[in-house]
Coordinates of C-alpha atoms and ligand atoms in Angstrom, one line a residue:
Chain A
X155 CA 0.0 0.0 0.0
X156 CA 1.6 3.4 -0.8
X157 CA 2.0 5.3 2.3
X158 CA 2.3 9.1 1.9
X159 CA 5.7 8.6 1.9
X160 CA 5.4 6.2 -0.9
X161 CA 8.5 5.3 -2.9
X162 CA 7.6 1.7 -4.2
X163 CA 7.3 3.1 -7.7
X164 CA 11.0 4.4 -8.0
X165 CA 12.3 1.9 -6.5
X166 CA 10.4 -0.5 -8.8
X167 CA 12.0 1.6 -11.5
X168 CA 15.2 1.5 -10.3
X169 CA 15.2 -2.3 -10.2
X170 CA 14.5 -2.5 -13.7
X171 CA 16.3 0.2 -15.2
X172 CA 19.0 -0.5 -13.0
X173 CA 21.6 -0.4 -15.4
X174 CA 20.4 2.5 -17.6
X175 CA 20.5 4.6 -14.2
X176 CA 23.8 3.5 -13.2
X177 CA 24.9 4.7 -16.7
X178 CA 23.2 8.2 -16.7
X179 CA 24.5 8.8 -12.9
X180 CA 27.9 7.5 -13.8
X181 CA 28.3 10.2 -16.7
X182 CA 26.8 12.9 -15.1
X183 CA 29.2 12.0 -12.2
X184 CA 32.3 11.6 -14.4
X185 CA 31.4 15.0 -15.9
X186 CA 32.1 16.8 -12.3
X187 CA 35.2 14.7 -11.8
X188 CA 37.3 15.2 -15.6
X189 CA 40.8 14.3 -15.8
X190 CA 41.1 13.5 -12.0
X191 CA 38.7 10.5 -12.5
X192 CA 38.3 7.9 -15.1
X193 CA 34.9 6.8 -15.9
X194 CA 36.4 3.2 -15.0
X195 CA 37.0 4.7 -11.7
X196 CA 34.3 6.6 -11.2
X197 CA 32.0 3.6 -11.8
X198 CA 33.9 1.5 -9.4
X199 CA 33.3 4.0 -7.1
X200 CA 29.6 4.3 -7.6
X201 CA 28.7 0.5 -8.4
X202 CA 28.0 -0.5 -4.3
X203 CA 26.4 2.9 -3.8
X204 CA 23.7 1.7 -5.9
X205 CA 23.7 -1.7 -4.5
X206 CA 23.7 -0.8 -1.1
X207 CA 20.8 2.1 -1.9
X208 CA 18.9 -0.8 -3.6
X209 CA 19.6 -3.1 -1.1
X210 CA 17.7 -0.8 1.6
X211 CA 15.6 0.2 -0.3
X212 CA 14.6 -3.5 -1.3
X213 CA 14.1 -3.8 2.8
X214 CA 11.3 -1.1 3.1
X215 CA 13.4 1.8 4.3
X216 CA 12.7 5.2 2.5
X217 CA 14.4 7.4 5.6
X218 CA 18.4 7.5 5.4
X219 CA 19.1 7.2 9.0
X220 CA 17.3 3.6 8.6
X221 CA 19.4 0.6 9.8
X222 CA 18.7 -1.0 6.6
X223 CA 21.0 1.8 5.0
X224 CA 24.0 1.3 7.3
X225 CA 26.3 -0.5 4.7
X226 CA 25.4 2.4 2.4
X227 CA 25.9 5.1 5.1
X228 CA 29.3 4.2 5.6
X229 CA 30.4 3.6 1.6
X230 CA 29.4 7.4 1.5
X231 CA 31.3 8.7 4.7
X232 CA 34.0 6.7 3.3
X233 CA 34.0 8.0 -0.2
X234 CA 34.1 11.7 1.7
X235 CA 36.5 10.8 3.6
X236 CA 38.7 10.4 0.8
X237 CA 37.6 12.8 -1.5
X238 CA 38.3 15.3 1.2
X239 CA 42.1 13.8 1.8
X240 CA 42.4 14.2 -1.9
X241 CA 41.8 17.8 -1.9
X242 CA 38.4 17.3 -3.9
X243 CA 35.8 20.5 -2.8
X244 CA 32.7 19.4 -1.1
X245 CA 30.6 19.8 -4.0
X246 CA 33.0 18.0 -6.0
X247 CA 31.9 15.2 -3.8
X248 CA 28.2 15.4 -3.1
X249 CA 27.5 15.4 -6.8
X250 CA 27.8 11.8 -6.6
X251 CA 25.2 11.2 -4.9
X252 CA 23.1 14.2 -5.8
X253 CA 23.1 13.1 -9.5
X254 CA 21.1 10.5 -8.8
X255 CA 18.5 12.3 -8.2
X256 CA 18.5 13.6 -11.5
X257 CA 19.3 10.1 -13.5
X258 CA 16.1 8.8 -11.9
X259 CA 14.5 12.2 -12.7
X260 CA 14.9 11.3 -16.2
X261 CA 14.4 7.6 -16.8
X262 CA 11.2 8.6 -14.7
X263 CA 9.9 10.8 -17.6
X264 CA 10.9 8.4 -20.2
X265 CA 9.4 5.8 -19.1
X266 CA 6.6 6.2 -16.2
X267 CA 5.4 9.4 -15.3
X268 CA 2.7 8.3 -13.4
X269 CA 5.8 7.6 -10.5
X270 CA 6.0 11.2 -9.9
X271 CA 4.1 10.9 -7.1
X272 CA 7.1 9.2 -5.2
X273 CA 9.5 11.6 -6.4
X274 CA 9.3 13.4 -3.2
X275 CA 10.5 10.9 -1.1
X276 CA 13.0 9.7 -3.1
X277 CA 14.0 13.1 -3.0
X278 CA 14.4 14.1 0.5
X279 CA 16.3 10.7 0.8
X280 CA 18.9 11.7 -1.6
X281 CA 19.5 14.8 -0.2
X282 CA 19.7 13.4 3.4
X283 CA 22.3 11.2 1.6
X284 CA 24.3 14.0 0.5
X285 CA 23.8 15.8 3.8
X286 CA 25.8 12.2 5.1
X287 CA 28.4 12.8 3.1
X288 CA 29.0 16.8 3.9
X289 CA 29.0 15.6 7.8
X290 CA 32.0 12.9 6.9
X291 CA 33.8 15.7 4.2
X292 CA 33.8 18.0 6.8
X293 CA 35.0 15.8 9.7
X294 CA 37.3 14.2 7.8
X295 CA 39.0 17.9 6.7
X296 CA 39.1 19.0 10.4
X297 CA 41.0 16.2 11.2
X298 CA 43.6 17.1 8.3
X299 CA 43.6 20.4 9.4
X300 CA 44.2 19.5 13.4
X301 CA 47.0 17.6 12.1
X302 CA 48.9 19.8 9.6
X303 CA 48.1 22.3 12.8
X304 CA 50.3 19.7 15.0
X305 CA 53.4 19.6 12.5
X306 CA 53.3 23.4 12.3
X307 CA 53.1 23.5 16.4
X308 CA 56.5 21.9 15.9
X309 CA 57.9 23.3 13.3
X310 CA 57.7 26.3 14.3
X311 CA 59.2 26.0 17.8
X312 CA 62.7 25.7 16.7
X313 CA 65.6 26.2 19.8
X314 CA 69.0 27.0 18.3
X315 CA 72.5 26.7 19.8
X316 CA 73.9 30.4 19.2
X317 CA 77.3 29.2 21.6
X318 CA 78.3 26.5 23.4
X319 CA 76.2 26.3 26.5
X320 CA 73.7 28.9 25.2
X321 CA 70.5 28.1 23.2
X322 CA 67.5 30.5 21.9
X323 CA 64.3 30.3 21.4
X324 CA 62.6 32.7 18.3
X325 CA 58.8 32.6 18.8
X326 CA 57.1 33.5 16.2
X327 CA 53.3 34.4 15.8
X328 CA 49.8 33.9 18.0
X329 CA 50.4 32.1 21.3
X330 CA 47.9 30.2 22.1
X331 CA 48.2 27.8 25.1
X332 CA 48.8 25.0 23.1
X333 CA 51.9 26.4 21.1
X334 CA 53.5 27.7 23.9
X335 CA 53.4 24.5 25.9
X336 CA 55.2 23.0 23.0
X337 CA 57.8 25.9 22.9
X338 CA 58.7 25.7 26.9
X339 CA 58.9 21.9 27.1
X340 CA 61.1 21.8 24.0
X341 CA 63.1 25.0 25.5
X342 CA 63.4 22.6 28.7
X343 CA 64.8 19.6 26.9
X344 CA 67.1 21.2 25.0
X345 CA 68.6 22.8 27.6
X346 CA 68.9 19.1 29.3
X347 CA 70.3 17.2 26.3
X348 CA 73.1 20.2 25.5
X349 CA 73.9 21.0 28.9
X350 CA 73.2 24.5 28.5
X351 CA 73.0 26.9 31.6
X352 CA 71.7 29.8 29.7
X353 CA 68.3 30.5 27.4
X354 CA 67.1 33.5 25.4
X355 CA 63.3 33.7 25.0
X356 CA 62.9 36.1 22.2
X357 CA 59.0 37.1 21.6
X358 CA 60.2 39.7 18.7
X359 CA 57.5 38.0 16.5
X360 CA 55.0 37.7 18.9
X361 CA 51.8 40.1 18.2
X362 CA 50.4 40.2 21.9
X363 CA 51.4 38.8 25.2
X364 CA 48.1 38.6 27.6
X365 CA 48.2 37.5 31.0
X366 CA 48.3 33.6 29.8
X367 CA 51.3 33.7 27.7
X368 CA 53.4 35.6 30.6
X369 CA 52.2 33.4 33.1
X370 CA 53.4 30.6 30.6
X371 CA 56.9 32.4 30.0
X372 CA 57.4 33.2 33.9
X373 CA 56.9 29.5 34.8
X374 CA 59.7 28.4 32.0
X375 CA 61.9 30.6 33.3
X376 CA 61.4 29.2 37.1
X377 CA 61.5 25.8 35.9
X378 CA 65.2 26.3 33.6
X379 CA 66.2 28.2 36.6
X380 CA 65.4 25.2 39.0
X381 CA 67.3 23.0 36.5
X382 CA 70.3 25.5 36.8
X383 CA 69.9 27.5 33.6
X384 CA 69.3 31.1 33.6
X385 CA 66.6 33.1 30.6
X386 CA 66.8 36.0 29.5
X387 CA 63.7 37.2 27.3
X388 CA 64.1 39.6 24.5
X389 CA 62.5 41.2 21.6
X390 CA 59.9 43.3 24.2
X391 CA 58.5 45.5 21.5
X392 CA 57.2 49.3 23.2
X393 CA 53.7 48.0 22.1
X394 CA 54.1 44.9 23.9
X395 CA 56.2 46.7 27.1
X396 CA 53.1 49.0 27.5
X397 CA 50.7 46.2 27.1
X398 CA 52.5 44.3 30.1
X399 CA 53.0 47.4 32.4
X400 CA 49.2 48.1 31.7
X401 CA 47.9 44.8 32.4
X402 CA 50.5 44.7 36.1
X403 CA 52.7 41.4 34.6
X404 CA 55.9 41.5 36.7
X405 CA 58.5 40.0 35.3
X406 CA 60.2 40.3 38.5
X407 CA 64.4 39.8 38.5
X408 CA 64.1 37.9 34.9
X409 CA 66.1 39.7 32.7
X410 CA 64.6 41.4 29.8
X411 CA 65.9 42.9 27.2
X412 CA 64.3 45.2 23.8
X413 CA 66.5 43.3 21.3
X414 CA 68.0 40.0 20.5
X415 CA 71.5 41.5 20.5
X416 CA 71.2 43.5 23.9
X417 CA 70.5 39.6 25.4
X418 CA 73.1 38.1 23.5
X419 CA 75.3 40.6 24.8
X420 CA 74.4 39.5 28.2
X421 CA 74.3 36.3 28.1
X422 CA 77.8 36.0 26.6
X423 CA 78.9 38.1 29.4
X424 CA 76.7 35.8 32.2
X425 CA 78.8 32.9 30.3
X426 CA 82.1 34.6 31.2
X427 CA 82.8 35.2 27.7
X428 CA 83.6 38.4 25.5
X429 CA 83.4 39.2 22.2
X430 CA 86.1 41.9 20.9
X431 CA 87.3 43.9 17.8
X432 CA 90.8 42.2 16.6
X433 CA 93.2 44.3 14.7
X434 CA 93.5 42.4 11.5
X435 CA 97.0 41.6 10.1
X436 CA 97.4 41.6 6.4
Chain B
X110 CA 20.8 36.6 30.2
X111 CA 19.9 38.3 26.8
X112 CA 22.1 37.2 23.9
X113 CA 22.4 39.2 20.3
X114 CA 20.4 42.3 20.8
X115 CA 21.0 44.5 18.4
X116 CA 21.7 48.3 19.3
X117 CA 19.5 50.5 16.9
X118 CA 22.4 53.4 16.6
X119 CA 22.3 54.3 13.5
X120 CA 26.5 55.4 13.2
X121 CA 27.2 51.8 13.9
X122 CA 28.0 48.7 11.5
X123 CA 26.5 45.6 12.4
X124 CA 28.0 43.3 15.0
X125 CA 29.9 40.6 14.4
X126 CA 28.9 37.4 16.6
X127 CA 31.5 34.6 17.7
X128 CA 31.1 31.9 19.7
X129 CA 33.8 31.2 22.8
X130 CA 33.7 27.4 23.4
X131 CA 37.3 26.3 22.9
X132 CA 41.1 27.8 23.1
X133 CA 40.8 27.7 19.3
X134 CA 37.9 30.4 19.6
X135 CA 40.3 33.2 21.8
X136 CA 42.8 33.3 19.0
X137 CA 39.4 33.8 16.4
X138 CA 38.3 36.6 18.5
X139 CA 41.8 38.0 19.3
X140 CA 42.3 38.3 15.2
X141 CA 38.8 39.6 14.6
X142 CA 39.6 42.5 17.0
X143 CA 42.6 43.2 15.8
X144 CA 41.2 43.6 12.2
X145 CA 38.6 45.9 13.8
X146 CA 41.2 48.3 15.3
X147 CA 42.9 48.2 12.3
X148 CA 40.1 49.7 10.5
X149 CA 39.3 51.9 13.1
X150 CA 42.6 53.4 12.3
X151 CA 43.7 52.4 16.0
X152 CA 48.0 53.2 16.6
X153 CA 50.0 50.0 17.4
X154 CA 50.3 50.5 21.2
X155 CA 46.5 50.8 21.1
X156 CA 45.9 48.0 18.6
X157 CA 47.5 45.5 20.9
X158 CA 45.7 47.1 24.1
X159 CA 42.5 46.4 23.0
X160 CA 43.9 43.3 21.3
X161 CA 45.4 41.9 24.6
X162 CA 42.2 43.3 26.7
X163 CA 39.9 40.6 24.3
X164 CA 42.0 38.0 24.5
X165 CA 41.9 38.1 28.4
X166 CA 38.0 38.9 28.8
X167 CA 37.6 36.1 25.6
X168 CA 39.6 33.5 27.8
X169 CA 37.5 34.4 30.7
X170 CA 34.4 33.9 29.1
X171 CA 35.4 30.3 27.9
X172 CA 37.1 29.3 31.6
X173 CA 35.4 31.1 34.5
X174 CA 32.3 31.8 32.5
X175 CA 31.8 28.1 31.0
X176 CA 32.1 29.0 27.7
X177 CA 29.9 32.1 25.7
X178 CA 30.2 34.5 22.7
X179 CA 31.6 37.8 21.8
X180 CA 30.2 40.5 19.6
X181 CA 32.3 42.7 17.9
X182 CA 31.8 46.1 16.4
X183 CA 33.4 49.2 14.8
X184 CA 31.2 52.2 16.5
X185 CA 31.2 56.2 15.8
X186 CA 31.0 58.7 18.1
X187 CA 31.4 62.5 17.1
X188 CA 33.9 61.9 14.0
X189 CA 36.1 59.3 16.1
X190 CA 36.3 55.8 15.5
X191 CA 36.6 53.0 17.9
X192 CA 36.3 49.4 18.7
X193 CA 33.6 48.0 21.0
X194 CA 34.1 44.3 21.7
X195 CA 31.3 42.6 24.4
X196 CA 31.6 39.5 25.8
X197 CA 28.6 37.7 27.7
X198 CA 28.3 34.1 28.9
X199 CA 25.7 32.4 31.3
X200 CA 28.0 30.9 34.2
X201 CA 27.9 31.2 37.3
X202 CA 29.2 35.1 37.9
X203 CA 32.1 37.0 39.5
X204 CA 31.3 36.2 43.2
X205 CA 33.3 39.0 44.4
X206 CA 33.7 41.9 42.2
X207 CA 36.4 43.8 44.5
X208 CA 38.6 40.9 44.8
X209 CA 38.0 40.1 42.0
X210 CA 38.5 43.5 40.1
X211 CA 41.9 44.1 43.2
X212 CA 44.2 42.5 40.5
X213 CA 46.1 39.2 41.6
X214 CA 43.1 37.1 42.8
X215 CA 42.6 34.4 40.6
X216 CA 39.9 31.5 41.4
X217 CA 41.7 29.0 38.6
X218 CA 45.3 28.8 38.9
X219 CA 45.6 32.1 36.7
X220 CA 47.9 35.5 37.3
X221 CA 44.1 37.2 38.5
X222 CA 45.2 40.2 36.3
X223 CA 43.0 39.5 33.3
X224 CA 40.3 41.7 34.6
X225 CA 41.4 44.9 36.7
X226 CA 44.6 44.5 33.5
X227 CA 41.7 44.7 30.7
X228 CA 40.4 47.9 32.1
X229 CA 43.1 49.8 32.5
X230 CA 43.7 48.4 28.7
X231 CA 40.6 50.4 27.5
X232 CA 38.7 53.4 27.2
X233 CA 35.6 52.4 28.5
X234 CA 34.9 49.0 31.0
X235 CA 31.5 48.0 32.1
X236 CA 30.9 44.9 33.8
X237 CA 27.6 43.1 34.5
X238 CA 27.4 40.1 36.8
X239 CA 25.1 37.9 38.3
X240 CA 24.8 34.4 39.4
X241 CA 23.0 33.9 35.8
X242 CA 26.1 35.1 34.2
X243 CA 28.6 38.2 33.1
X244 CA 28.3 40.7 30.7
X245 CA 31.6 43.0 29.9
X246 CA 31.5 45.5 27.5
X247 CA 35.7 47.5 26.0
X248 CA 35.6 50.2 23.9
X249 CA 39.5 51.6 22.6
X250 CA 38.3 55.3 20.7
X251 CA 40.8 55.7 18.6
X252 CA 43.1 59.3 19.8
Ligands
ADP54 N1 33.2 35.6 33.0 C1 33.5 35.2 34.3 N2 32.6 34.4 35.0 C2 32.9 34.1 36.3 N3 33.9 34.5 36.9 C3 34.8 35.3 36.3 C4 34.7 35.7 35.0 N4 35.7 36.5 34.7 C5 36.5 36.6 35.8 N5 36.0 35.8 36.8 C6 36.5 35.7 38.1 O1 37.4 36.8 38.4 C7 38.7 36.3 38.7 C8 39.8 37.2 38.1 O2 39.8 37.2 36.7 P1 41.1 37.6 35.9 O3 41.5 38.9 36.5 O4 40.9 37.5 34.5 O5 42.1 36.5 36.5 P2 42.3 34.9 36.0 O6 41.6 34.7 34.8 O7 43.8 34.8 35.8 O8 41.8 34.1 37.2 C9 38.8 34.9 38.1 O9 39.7 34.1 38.8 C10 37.3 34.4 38.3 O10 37.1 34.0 39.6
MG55 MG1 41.5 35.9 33.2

C-alpha cells in the first residue's frame, strides 16, 4: 500500500532500469570529476552505492538514518572521507550522490510518469544522503587540518645553539596555550640534552602577550632556573612593554631585554665570555 | 541573560557574533579585534591594548564563565572611530567583584590580572554580573 511517503514506484523503477540509471548517474558524475577520474573509476566507485541504496531500499526503508541503510551510510562517509584527503571541494563530492537524483528524474519521464508521485520521497532521501556525506567531508577535513596544525606546532618552535652552552628560542606568531606549551617543554629539553646553563626567550615575532602567555613564559623561566639555567627574554616591542606594564605582569628579576643583540650581549657576558674587535694583520 | 540584541544606533555597523567554546575560539576573537582596530585606524600600542584586553576577557568567558560569545563592532562617536568588543556568557558570575577587580586574585590557577589589567587596557569597561552570568563591555576610541 503506498504510504504518503510512498517510494515503491521508483524503486520499482530503479530495479528494472537499473543499469540504464547507473549509466546516466555515472556520466553525469564523471562530468564533475574530468581528468582527476576515469569513468572506470568513477563507476567502481559508484557501483556499491547503488547496490547498497537498492539493497535498503529493497528492505522497506525510505528514511536514510534507517538501519537497513548502514552499509550504504558508511560507503558514502567513506567515499568523503577520501575525497576530502584528496583535496576534492565538497561539491566535488556530493555530486555523486546528488546526481542521482537527476538520473532517476529522467528515466522517470521516459518511461513512467505516473511515478511522480514518489519523487518526493526519493528526494528528500537523496538529499539526506548528501547531507551524510558533507558531515563525513567536513569531519574528515578538520582532522587534516588539526593535524597539519600539529606539525606546524612543531615546526615552528625551533631552539637554536647560538654558543656553546647557550640556546635561543625565536617565537614567532599567536600564542595560544597549546603552542606555547610545546615551545617551553622543548626550550626545557634542549637545555637538558646540550647542557646548556643559559636560554634567550625572544618574543620579537609575537603580536600580543596577555596575561596567559606571561604566566606561561614566567613559569619556564622558574623551571630552567630550578634545572640551573638562567633566561633571558628579549625582543619586548614598546607595544608589547606598555601592554605588560598596563595589564601589572611583573616580570620580577628575569632579565629582559628590547633586542635580540642586547641579550646576546648579556648572556655572553653571564657565560664569562667576551666578544672583541681584533686588529686584522694583512 | 539576553544574547544578540541588536543596538539601533544608527553610526554603527553591524556586530559581528563569535562563539567562545574552545582555546581555538580566543585566537578567532583576538584576530577579529585586531582587524577591527585596524580599520578603526587604531596606533599599534593601542591595537595591541584592545587586542590583549579581548584576548583576556575572551579567555574568561570560555574558563570562569563556562564558555559564551563575543560581539564585535566598529562604533562612531562625534567623527572618532573605535572598537567595541562585548563578551557575555551564562556561568555562574564573579562572586566577588572587588577581589575580583583588586588584580592578583585568581579563582583558577591564573595571574588574576585578566580583569582589573583589561580595564586599565581600555577606554571604557562596564561589567555586569550575576549568578546567571557576566556581561563585559571595552571600547578603545581611537586618539
Ligand atoms: N566571566 C566570568 N565568569 C565568572 N567568573 C569570572 C569571569 N571573569 C572573571 N571571573 C573571576 O574573576 C577572577 C579574576 O579574573 P582575571 O583577572 O581574568 O584572572 P584569572 O583569569 O587569571 O583568574 C577569576 O579568577 C574568576 O574567579
Ligand atoms: Mg583571566
Amino acid at each position: 500500500m503506498a504510504t504518503s511517503q510512498g517510494i515503491e514506484q521508483v524503486v520499482a523503477l530503479l530495479q528494472a532500469q537499473r543499469d540504464r540509471v547507473f549509466r546516466s548517474w555515472v556520466q553525469a558524475v564523471a562530468v564533475n570529476t574530468r581528468g582527476r577520474r576515469t569513468a572506470a573509476e568513477t563507476e567502481q566507485e559508484l557501483r556499491p552505492m547503488l547496490d547498497a541504496l537498492l539493497t535498503g531500499l529493497s528492505a522497506g526503508a525510505v528514511d536514510a538514518n534507517n538501519p537497513a541503510f548502514d552499509e550504504l551510510r558508511a560507503i558514502l562517509a567513506e567515499y568523503s572521507r577520501a575525497r576530502a584527503r584528496q583535496g576534492f571541494t565538497p561539491a566535488e563530492t556530493s555530486v555523486a550522490v546528488f546526481a542521482l537524483r537527476d538520473a532517476v528524474l529522467t528515466a522517470l519521464h521516459d518511461s513512467n510518469p505516473a511515478a511522480f508521485a514518489d519523487f518526493p520521497a526519493f528526494s528528500k532521501l537523496v538529499d539526506n544522503l548528501g547531507l551524510i556525506t558533507f558531515e563525513a567531508f567536513v569531519q574528515a577535513r578538520e582532522t587534516v587540518i588539526a593535524n597539519q596544525t600539529e606539525q606546524l606546532l612543531e615546526l615552528s618552535t625551533p631552539v637554536v645553539k647560538l654558543w656553546e652552552g647557550i640556546v635561543a628560542v625565536p617565537l614567532v606568531g599567536t600564542l595560544d596555550s597549546a603552542r606555547t606549551q610545546v615551545v617551553m617543554e622543548t626550550l626545557l629539553q634542549t637545555l637538558v640534552s646540550t647542557g646548556s646553563a643559559h636560554a634567550i626567550i625572544d618574543i620579537t615575532g609575537v603580536p600580543a602577550v596577555d596575561t596567559q602567555v606571561a604566566q606561561h613564559l614566567l613559569k619556564t623561566v622558574v623551571a630552567a632556573r630550578l634545572m640551573g639555567a638562567e633566561c633571558v627574554i628579549s625582543g619586548i616591542r614598546p607595544q608589547i612593554a606598555q601592554t605588560i606594564v598596563g595589564l601589572g605582569i611583573e616580570f620580577g628579576d628575569i632579565a629582559t631585554k628590547s633586542n635580540l643583540a642586547d641579550a646576546l650581549r648579556l648572556t655572553l657576558q653571564r657565560a664569562g665570555l667576551e666578544v672583541r674587535k681584533i686588529a686584522r694583520t694583512s | 541573560m539576553p544574547s544578540a540584541v541588536t543596538q539601533s544606533n544608527p553610526t554603527e555597523s553591524p556586530a559581528q557574533q563569535m562563539d567562545i567554546v574552545s582555546d581555538a575560539d580566543v585566537v578567532r576573537v583576538r584576530q577579529a579585534v585586531r582587524t577591527l582596530a585596524l580599520k578603526a585606524a587604531l596606533s599599534i600600542v593601542d591595537q595591541t591594548k584592545i587586542v590583549t584586553a579581548a584576548s583576556e576577557l575572551a579567555r574568561n568567558t570560555l574558563i570562569h564563565g563556562g564558555g559564551g560569545s563575543a560581539q564585535l563592532e566598529l562604533v562612531h562617536e562625534r567623527e572618532r572611530a573605535g572598537v567595541r568588543a562585548t563578551f557575555i556568557d551564562s556561568g555562574p558570575g564573579i562572586a566577588d567583584i572587588e577581589r575580583a577587580m583588586a588584580g592578583g586574585n585568581s579563582t583558577a590557577g591564573g595571574l588574576g590580572l585578566g580583569l582589573s589589567g583589561s580595564r586599565r587596557l581600555v577606554d571604557s569597561f562596564d561589567l555586569k554580573t550575576a549568578a546567571g552570568g557576566t556581561r563585559v563591555t571595552v571600547i578603545k576610541w581611537k586618539r
